[in-house]
Short mmCIF file of C-alpha atoms in Angstrom, two decimals:
data_model
loop_
_atom_site.label_atom_id
_atom_site.label_comp_id
_atom_site.label_asym_id
_atom_site.label_seq_id
_atom_site.Cartn_x
_atom_site.Cartn_y
_atom_site.Cartn_z
CA ASP U 1 48.00 29.52 -10.97
CA THR U 2 47.29 33.14 -11.72
CA MET U 3 50.52 33.94 -12.14
CA GLU U 4 50.95 31.23 -14.89
CA GLN U 5 47.72 32.82 -16.47
CA ASP U 6 48.98 36.15 -16.76
CA GLU U 7 52.30 34.85 -18.05
CA GLN U 8 50.60 33.04 -20.75
CA PRO U 9 49.15 36.34 -22.61
CA HIS U 10 52.33 37.86 -22.55
CA ARG U 11 54.57 35.26 -24.00
CA PRO U 12 52.63 34.23 -27.19
CA PRO U 13 50.73 37.54 -28.23
CA GLN U 14 51.40 36.63 -31.82
CA ALA U 15 49.81 33.06 -31.14
CA GLY U 16 46.86 35.02 -30.04
CA ASN U 17 46.46 37.20 -32.82
CA ALA U 18 47.20 34.25 -35.38
CA ALA U 19 44.34 32.22 -33.57
CA ALA U 20 42.05 35.25 -33.82
CA GLU U 21 42.95 35.86 -37.63
CA ALA U 22 42.43 32.29 -38.30
CA SER U 23 39.14 31.97 -37.06
CA PRO U 24 37.43 35.35 -36.56
CA GLU U 25 33.85 33.92 -37.51
CA VAL U 26 33.87 31.30 -34.76
CA GLU U 27 34.51 33.53 -32.23
CA GLN U 28 31.68 35.98 -33.05
CA GLN U 29 29.48 33.08 -33.30
CA ARG U 30 30.25 31.85 -29.99
CA ASP U 31 28.35 32.95 -27.13
CA GLU U 32 30.03 34.75 -23.84
CA SER U 33 29.28 31.57 -21.86
CA GLU U 34 29.67 28.59 -23.99
CA PRO U 35 31.85 26.27 -22.66
CA LEU U 36 35.00 25.56 -24.77
CA SER U 37 34.96 21.90 -26.67
CA SER U 38 35.65 19.01 -24.55
CA SER U 39 38.46 18.22 -26.46
CA GLN U 40 40.24 21.50 -25.36
CA GLN U 41 39.52 20.84 -21.85
CA GLN U 42 40.82 17.42 -21.90
CA ARG U 43 43.95 18.59 -23.05
CA GLN U 44 44.67 21.01 -20.36
CA PRO U 45 44.63 19.01 -17.01
CA ALA U 46 46.73 16.20 -18.37
CA LEU U 47 49.81 14.62 -16.07
CA GLN U 48 53.57 15.74 -16.76
CA PRO U 49 54.19 13.59 -20.01
CA PRO U 50 57.38 11.39 -19.78
CA PRO U 51 60.54 13.24 -20.88
CA ALA U 52 60.86 11.10 -24.25
CA GLU U 53 57.27 12.35 -25.25
CA THR U 54 57.99 16.09 -24.72
CA GLN U 55 61.39 15.70 -26.31
CA ARG U 56 59.57 14.01 -29.32
CA ALA U 57 56.86 16.79 -29.08
CA GLU U 58 59.46 19.62 -28.90
CA GLN U 59 61.18 17.98 -32.14
CA GLN U 60 57.83 18.03 -33.64
CA ALA U 61 57.22 21.64 -32.81
CA ALA U 62 60.75 22.88 -33.88
CA SER U 63 59.89 20.84 -37.28
CA SER U 64 56.51 22.37 -37.92
CA PRO U 65 55.86 25.83 -37.02
CA THR U 66 51.99 25.24 -37.01
CA ILE U 67 52.44 23.42 -34.00
CA ASP U 68 54.71 25.31 -32.19
CA PHE U 69 52.96 27.47 -29.78
CA PHE U 70 54.81 30.50 -29.67
CA SER U 71 55.36 30.84 -33.52
CA PRO U 72 53.23 33.23 -35.69
CA ASP U 73 51.96 30.27 -37.85
CA PHE U 74 50.38 28.43 -35.05
CA ASP U 75 47.45 26.54 -35.87
CA ALA U 76 45.30 25.68 -33.10
CA TYR U 77 43.46 22.81 -34.96
CA ALA U 78 46.71 21.04 -36.15
CA ALA U 79 48.20 21.15 -32.54
CA LEU U 80 44.72 19.39 -31.37
CA MET U 81 45.08 16.84 -34.02
CA SER U 82 48.83 15.99 -33.21
CA PRO U 83 48.94 13.49 -30.73
CA GLY U 84 51.14 13.81 -27.69
CA LEU U 85 51.68 17.43 -28.15
CA GLN U 86 51.44 19.37 -24.51
CA PRO U 87 51.19 22.87 -24.11
CA PRO U 88 54.05 24.69 -22.53
CA LYS U 89 52.36 24.61 -19.13
CA PRO U 90 50.17 21.66 -18.85
CA LYS U 91 49.19 21.82 -15.45
CA VAL U 92 47.33 25.53 -15.72
CA LYS U 93 44.06 25.55 -14.69
CA PRO U 94 41.78 25.20 -17.12
CA LEU U 95 39.40 27.98 -18.49
CA ASP U 96 35.77 26.92 -18.73
CA THR U 97 34.33 29.68 -20.81
CA VAL U 98 34.93 32.19 -23.54
CA ALA U 99 34.45 35.10 -20.85
CA GLN U 100 37.15 34.04 -18.71
CA CYS U 101 39.96 33.83 -21.70
CA ARG U 102 38.59 37.34 -22.58
CA ARG U 103 39.75 38.48 -19.22
CA ILE U 104 43.33 37.22 -19.89
CA LEU U 105 43.66 38.31 -23.34
CA PRO U 106 45.86 41.22 -23.76
CA GLN U 107 44.28 44.50 -24.21
CA GLU U 108 45.46 45.00 -27.72
CA VAL U 109 43.87 41.86 -28.95
CA ASP U 110 40.23 42.23 -30.26
CA GLY U 111 37.66 41.05 -27.86
CA SER U 112 39.50 41.34 -25.00
CA THR U 113 38.12 42.41 -21.55
CA ALA U 114 41.26 42.96 -19.65
CA GLY U 115 41.18 46.47 -18.79
CA ALA U 116 37.38 46.43 -18.21
CA PRO U 117 36.49 47.90 -14.64
CA LYS U 118 35.73 45.45 -11.92
CA PRO U 119 31.75 45.37 -11.15
CA ALA U 120 30.73 47.48 -8.15
CA GLU U 121 31.44 46.12 -4.82
CA ARG U 122 27.94 44.87 -3.37
CA SER U 123 26.59 47.04 -0.38
CA ALA U 124 26.67 46.00 2.98
CA HIS U 125 22.66 46.18 3.10
CA SER U 126 22.54 43.72 0.36
CA VAL U 127 25.21 41.33 1.60
CA ALA U 128 23.53 41.37 5.17
CA ALA U 129 19.97 40.77 3.56
CA GLN U 130 21.57 37.80 1.69
CA GLU U 131 22.96 36.53 4.73
CA ARG U 132 19.69 36.90 6.79
CA ALA U 133 17.58 35.03 3.97
CA ARG U 134 20.24 32.23 4.03
CA GLN U 135 19.85 32.00 7.67
CA SER U 136 16.12 31.88 7.83
CA SER U 137 16.08 29.04 5.11
CA ARG U 138 18.65 27.02 7.02
CA GLU U 139 16.53 27.48 10.13
CA ALA U 140 13.54 26.48 8.56
CA ALA U 141 15.07 23.39 7.06
CA ALA U 142 16.28 22.61 10.50
CA ARG U 143 13.00 23.00 11.96
CA THR U 144 11.48 20.59 9.20
CA LEU U 145 13.67 17.89 10.16
CA ARG U 146 13.59 18.47 13.89
CA LEU U 147 9.90 18.11 13.91
CA GLN U 148 9.97 15.07 11.62
CA ALA U 149 12.43 13.27 13.75
CA ARG U 150 10.23 14.21 17.11
CA GLU U 151 6.73 13.28 15.75
CA PRO U 152 6.30 10.27 13.91
CA ILE U 153 3.81 9.75 11.63
CA LEU U 154 1.54 7.66 13.50
CA GLN U 155 1.66 9.78 16.45
CA LYS U 156 0.65 12.68 14.58
CA MET U 157 -2.07 10.80 13.00
CA ALA U 158 -3.44 9.74 16.49
CA PHE U 159 -3.06 13.47 17.80
CA ALA U 160 -4.98 14.94 14.61
CA VAL U 161 -7.89 14.33 16.18
CA SER U 162 -9.70 16.31 19.00
CA GLU U 163 -9.26 15.75 22.48
CA GLN U 164 -12.88 16.01 23.37
CA GLY U 165 -15.93 14.21 21.83
CA PRO U 166 -15.56 10.48 20.62
CA PHE U 167 -12.13 10.41 19.33
CA GLY U 168 -11.10 11.62 22.52
CA VAL U 169 -11.82 8.27 23.99
CA LEU U 170 -9.70 6.62 21.18
CA ARG U 171 -6.81 8.92 21.83
CA ARG U 172 -6.82 8.69 25.47
CA CYS U 173 -6.85 4.82 24.80
CA TYR U 174 -3.83 5.21 22.61
CA GLN U 175 -2.20 7.44 24.93
CA ASN U 176 -2.31 5.04 27.66
CA LYS U 177 -1.78 1.87 25.66
CA GLN U 178 -4.94 0.55 26.93
CA ARG U 179 -6.60 -2.60 25.86
CA VAL U 180 -9.77 -1.98 23.96
CA LYS U 181 -12.83 -3.92 22.66
CA VAL U 182 -13.89 -3.11 18.89
CA VAL U 183 -17.17 -4.43 18.02
CA THR U 184 -17.16 -5.37 14.48
CA ARG U 185 -20.32 -5.98 12.03
CA HIS U 186 -21.44 -7.70 9.22
CA HIS U 187 -23.35 -6.23 6.27
CA LYS U 188 -26.55 -6.22 8.61
CA GLY U 189 -26.09 -7.03 12.34
CA VAL U 190 -23.17 -7.26 14.73
CA ARG U 191 -20.38 -9.76 14.05
CA GLY U 192 -18.46 -10.11 17.08
CA THR U 193 -15.94 -8.15 19.25
CA CYS U 194 -12.15 -7.82 18.96
CA ILE U 195 -10.00 -7.23 22.28
CA GLY U 196 -6.62 -5.88 21.60
CA PHE U 197 -3.90 -3.26 22.61
CA LEU U 198 -4.50 0.12 20.26
CA MET U 199 -1.35 0.47 18.22
CA ALA U 200 -2.31 2.94 15.85
CA PHE U 201 -5.63 4.74 14.74
CA ASP U 202 -6.84 7.34 12.25
CA LYS U 203 -9.67 9.78 11.65
CA TYR U 204 -11.69 7.03 9.71
CA MET U 205 -11.36 4.80 12.71
CA ASN U 206 -9.35 2.50 10.87
CA MET U 207 -7.09 0.78 13.69
CA VAL U 208 -4.11 -1.39 14.19
CA LEU U 209 -4.75 -4.03 17.31
CA ARG U 210 -2.11 -6.11 18.77
CA ASP U 211 -2.61 -9.33 20.78
CA VAL U 212 -6.07 -9.58 19.51
CA ASP U 213 -8.87 -12.09 20.97
CA GLU U 214 -11.71 -12.44 18.64
CA GLU U 215 -14.96 -13.80 19.48
CA TYR U 216 -17.20 -13.48 16.36
CA THR U 217 -20.10 -15.55 14.48
CA VAL U 218 -20.25 -16.72 11.19
CA LEU U 219 -23.75 -17.19 9.27
CA ILE U 220 -23.29 -20.58 7.67
CA ARG U 221 -25.88 -22.39 5.35
CA VAL U 222 -26.82 -25.72 6.93
CA VAL U 223 -28.69 -27.93 4.62
CA ARG U 224 -31.14 -29.79 6.87
CA GLN U 225 -33.82 -32.57 6.36
CA CYS U 226 -36.78 -32.23 8.29
CA GLY U 227 -39.93 -34.68 7.75
CA GLN U 228 -43.29 -32.84 6.74
CA LYS U 229 -46.80 -34.16 6.32
CA THR U 230 -47.94 -33.83 2.59
CA ARG U 231 -51.30 -32.65 2.50
CA ASP U 232 -51.43 -33.03 -1.33
CA ALA U 233 -53.37 -36.03 -2.77
CA GLU U 234 -50.42 -36.22 -5.47
CA ASP U 235 -47.78 -36.94 -2.86
CA GLU U 236 -49.37 -39.86 -1.50
CA GLN U 237 -47.06 -42.17 -3.19
CA SER U 238 -44.31 -40.83 -1.21
CA THR U 239 -44.82 -42.06 2.54
CA THR U 240 -41.93 -40.50 4.31
CA GLY U 241 -41.96 -36.73 2.52
CA LEU U 242 -38.71 -35.50 3.35
CA LYS U 243 -37.80 -32.16 2.40
CA THR U 244 -34.20 -30.40 2.44
CA ARG U 245 -34.51 -27.00 3.94
CA VAL U 246 -31.19 -24.84 3.85
CA CYS U 247 -31.15 -22.98 7.03
CA ARG U 248 -28.79 -20.09 7.96
CA LYS U 249 -27.29 -20.79 11.15
CA GLN U 250 -25.13 -18.61 13.29
CA GLU U 251 -21.82 -20.25 14.53
CA HIS U 252 -19.44 -18.83 17.43
CA ARG U 253 -15.69 -19.13 16.81
CA LYS U 254 -12.93 -17.77 18.62
CA ARG U 255 -9.26 -17.04 17.62
CA HIS U 256 -6.15 -15.04 18.60
CA ILE U 257 -4.22 -12.80 16.26
CA VAL U 258 -1.06 -11.13 16.68
CA GLN U 259 -1.54 -8.11 14.51
CA LEU U 260 -4.62 -6.81 12.84
CA LEU U 261 -5.73 -3.85 10.94
CA ILE U 262 -9.29 -3.33 11.17
CA ARG U 263 -11.05 -1.00 8.51
CA GLY U 264 -13.23 1.70 9.99
CA ASP U 265 -16.28 1.05 8.44
CA ALA U 266 -16.47 -2.56 9.95
CA VAL U 267 -16.27 -0.76 13.42
CA VAL U 268 -19.71 -0.19 15.36
CA PHE U 269 -18.28 1.06 18.57
CA VAL U 270 -14.88 1.11 21.06
CA GLY U 271 -14.54 0.82 24.46
CA GLN U 272 -11.95 0.68 27.33
CA VAL U 273 -11.40 -2.65 28.65
CA ASP U 274 -9.90 -2.39 32.32
CA GLU A 1 2.56 13.23 -7.11
CA GLU A 2 3.11 15.62 -3.96
CA GLU A 3 5.00 17.94 -6.41
CA ALA A 4 2.08 18.39 -8.70
CA ALA A 5 -0.13 19.77 -5.61
CA LEU A 6 2.83 22.33 -4.59
CA PRO A 7 3.58 25.48 -6.38
CA SER A 8 6.13 25.08 -8.96
CA LEU A 9 9.57 25.76 -7.97
CA ALA A 10 11.04 27.07 -11.03
CA PRO A 11 14.38 28.39 -10.61
CA ASP A 12 13.82 31.85 -11.76
CA LYS A 13 11.02 32.23 -9.38
CA ALA A 14 12.90 31.10 -6.41
CA CYS A 15 14.45 33.45 -4.15
CA ARG A 16 17.72 34.50 -5.78
CA ALA A 17 19.39 35.76 -2.43
CA VAL A 18 19.23 32.58 -1.18
CA HIS A 19 21.77 30.75 -3.68
CA GLY A 20 19.90 27.40 -4.70
CA CYS A 21 17.65 27.15 -2.27
CA VAL A 22 13.61 27.65 -1.97
CA THR A 23 12.47 30.34 -0.11
CA ALA A 24 11.68 30.04 3.64
CA TRP A 25 7.81 30.11 3.12
CA GLN A 26 7.84 27.51 0.46
CA LEU A 27 10.03 25.12 2.62
CA ARG A 28 7.25 25.96 5.60
CA ARG A 29 4.50 24.78 3.25
CA MET A 30 6.48 21.71 2.31
CA SER A 31 6.71 21.00 5.79
CA ARG A 32 3.35 21.18 6.52
CA HIS A 33 1.88 19.32 3.40
CA VAL A 34 1.19 16.01 4.70
CA PRO A 35 0.63 13.34 1.46
CA ARG A 36 -2.64 11.85 1.37
CA SER A 37 -1.06 8.43 2.17
CA GLU A 38 -0.18 9.53 5.76
CA ARG A 39 -3.34 11.10 6.48
CA SER A 40 -4.91 7.69 7.08
CA LEU A 41 -3.55 4.10 8.29
CA VAL A 42 -2.77 3.58 4.37
CA CYS A 43 0.45 4.15 5.12
CA VAL A 44 1.04 1.04 7.28
CA LEU A 45 -0.35 -0.83 3.94
CA GLN A 46 1.99 0.80 1.84
CA ALA A 47 4.94 0.04 4.11
CA MET A 48 4.14 -3.64 3.68
CA ILE A 49 4.07 -3.73 -0.20
CA GLY A 50 5.97 -7.16 -1.17
CA VAL A 51 5.02 -9.09 1.89
CA GLU A 52 2.38 -11.55 2.15
CA VAL A 53 -0.64 -10.61 3.70
CA LEU A 54 -4.01 -12.12 4.60
CA VAL A 55 -7.11 -10.14 3.80
CA GLU A 56 -10.59 -10.50 5.38
CA LEU A 57 -13.33 -9.27 3.28
CA ARG A 58 -16.70 -8.38 4.36
CA SER A 59 -18.19 -11.21 2.56
CA ASP A 60 -16.60 -13.78 5.15
CA ARG A 61 -13.84 -14.54 2.43
CA TYR A 62 -10.12 -14.69 2.79
CA LEU A 63 -7.64 -13.74 0.21
CA LYS A 64 -4.04 -14.62 0.99
CA GLY A 65 -1.28 -13.39 -1.49
CA MET A 66 1.62 -10.74 -1.79
CA LEU A 67 0.64 -7.25 -1.56
CA LYS A 68 1.59 -5.76 -4.70
CA ASP A 69 0.02 -2.17 -4.46
CA CYS A 70 -1.68 -0.04 -2.35
CA ASP A 71 -3.28 3.30 -3.39
CA ASP A 72 -4.23 6.16 -1.14
CA GLY A 73 -7.75 4.88 -0.68
CA MET A 74 -6.58 1.55 0.55
CA ASN A 75 -7.65 -0.33 -3.01
CA LEU A 76 -5.22 -3.40 -2.98
CA THR A 77 -3.57 -5.59 -5.90
CA LEU A 78 -2.47 -9.05 -4.64
CA GLU A 79 -0.34 -11.29 -6.35
CA ASP A 80 -0.59 -15.10 -6.64
CA ALA A 81 -3.46 -15.20 -4.36
CA THR A 82 -5.51 -18.01 -2.54
CA SER A 83 -9.05 -17.68 -1.59
CA TRP A 84 -11.47 -19.40 0.72
CA SER A 85 -14.41 -18.83 2.70
CA GLU A 86 -15.02 -18.65 6.19
CA PRO A 87 -17.59 -21.05 6.72
CA THR A 88 -15.77 -23.64 4.49
CA PRO A 89 -12.21 -22.95 5.09
CA GLU A 90 -10.94 -26.47 3.41
CA ASP A 91 -12.37 -25.28 -0.14
CA LYS A 92 -9.62 -23.26 -1.40
CA SER A 93 -9.33 -21.93 -4.83
CA GLY A 94 -6.18 -22.37 -7.07
CA LEU A 95 -3.42 -19.69 -7.56
CA LEU A 96 -5.09 -16.23 -8.74
CA PRO A 97 -2.27 -14.46 -10.41
CA VAL A 98 -3.76 -10.92 -9.91
CA VAL A 99 -6.51 -9.92 -7.47
CA PHE A 100 -7.81 -6.25 -7.33
CA ILE A 101 -9.47 -5.48 -3.96
CA ARG A 102 -11.83 -2.63 -3.90
CA ALA A 103 -11.09 -0.79 -0.23
CA SER A 104 -15.07 -0.85 0.80
CA THR A 105 -14.85 -4.47 0.79
CA ILE A 106 -11.98 -5.10 3.26
CA ARG A 107 -13.00 -5.70 6.88
CA PHE A 108 -9.51 -7.07 8.25
CA VAL A 109 -5.82 -6.99 6.99
CA HIS A 110 -3.85 -9.58 9.02
CA LEU A 111 -0.56 -8.23 9.30
CA PRO A 112 2.85 -10.16 10.04
CA PRO A 113 3.47 -10.76 13.54
CA ASP A 114 6.68 -9.72 13.75
CA LEU A 115 6.28 -6.22 11.80
CA ASP A 116 6.97 -3.07 13.85
CA ILE A 117 4.42 -0.52 12.06
CA SER A 118 5.65 2.79 13.23
CA LYS A 119 9.07 1.74 12.08
CA ALA A 120 8.02 0.40 8.80
CA VAL A 121 6.10 3.43 8.32
CA GLU A 122 9.02 5.89 9.12
CA HIS A 123 11.18 4.08 6.71
CA GLN A 124 8.82 4.31 3.78
CA ARG A 125 8.45 7.87 4.37
CA ARG A 126 12.29 8.28 4.23
CA VAL A 127 12.15 6.19 0.97
CA ARG A 128 9.69 8.24 -0.42
CA GLN A 129 11.21 11.67 0.20
CA GLN A 130 14.59 10.24 -0.97
CA VAL A 131 12.95 9.25 -4.29
CA SER A 132 11.18 12.43 -4.67
CA ARG A 133 14.19 14.54 -4.40
CA GLY A 134 16.02 12.50 -6.65
CA SER A 135 13.27 13.13 -9.12
CA ARG A 136 13.56 16.67 -8.64
CA HIS A 137 17.17 16.11 -9.35
CA SER A 138 16.76 14.41 -12.56
CA VAL A 139 13.88 16.69 -13.83
CA GLN A 140 16.22 19.44 -14.52
CA PRO A 141 19.91 18.42 -15.32
CA ALA A 142 21.03 21.49 -16.34
CA GLN A 143 20.48 23.13 -12.88
CA SER A 144 22.72 20.65 -11.04
CA GLY A 145 25.01 23.33 -9.60
CA GLY A 146 21.81 24.86 -7.81
CA LYS A 147 20.04 21.66 -6.79
CA GLY A 148 23.27 20.36 -5.45
CA THR A 149 23.74 22.91 -3.07
CA GLU A 150 19.85 22.83 -2.12
CA LYS A 151 20.60 19.27 -1.47
CA GLN A 152 23.42 20.00 1.10
CA GLU A 153 21.51 22.74 2.94
CA LEU A 154 18.26 20.39 3.54
#
């Protein structure tokens, strides 16, 4: 590929000149790193056209000098506009930026950087520093991945609490996968108990229990009719003065739940169940 | 949301010597940063978005519906929920299209029995990581060369 690239500037130096003369303003406006237009890029890496088309193109080139790549009257725009026209070496690697083109232009052409001295070699110190930095970042990434793989989130959450103190009890129950008894509350007073295996917990005492046996109380409004003697003289008409009273009764209920998430502010205390 | 809390990783500030990658200390900080949802059991509920759950409120009320959203404070949004009361379970309400549940009113959340919470939580974390990496790619398309190598290195 590099051989072919070197060949190109020597074959059509006049073509390069013609192109430069044809559009000097355009080249000056262009930035060094501006990529070539997409149509030019598409032209380069095309497949080898069938022989009939190349013959036609050659005939075309022979007929009009504007699209003959090696003629001094070569017009790049006309070449782009003519369909089926292939450059002499279509398999050459495309040049993405104007800077790359400048490097292979012959030195006589304006704007060529062919004879420019190559940038100084990087010092060994700089190369070593870059390698060290790359290595450390790779190690850090690997460490992150290992940590993430080794410690699942729920376990990390459980171990985020201290080993001593109240949460130490919870942590030990979680580690030993023990059955715990959680007492829950109403807005006023104790509601009931949940006994289950502690699957996960956090610093707010939210818990996930499995295989839960819950015994709890529900406050129910019961409408009762109770007889009462009326003392007022007005009620003498009604002999049986029945009064309906709304009593609140505590009803005990039991149930079994497979998996339950308990919010921390409903918890009164947590105890071990042997 | 996680990206906003971290220092901006603008390419000109990133270590040039490490081509296309963040600096080592930034990576360490990112690995230490635990998102708010993963600091509590909210991550379990967030892993259950799209699943039908039964929420028991402190007022002895039940709400059964599809979990639409769960935020970092455990406030829930249910879709197409039915509601009934503990003392009178036969008296069920009609379908409520959208229900917002304040976190402080929740007592229990009955999870589906076949759900493995640790697997669900890990899966959710991986999905969230992929999403966050994808958004970084899409935010700066011009730096696609650098970001591509970063993805490979991580």
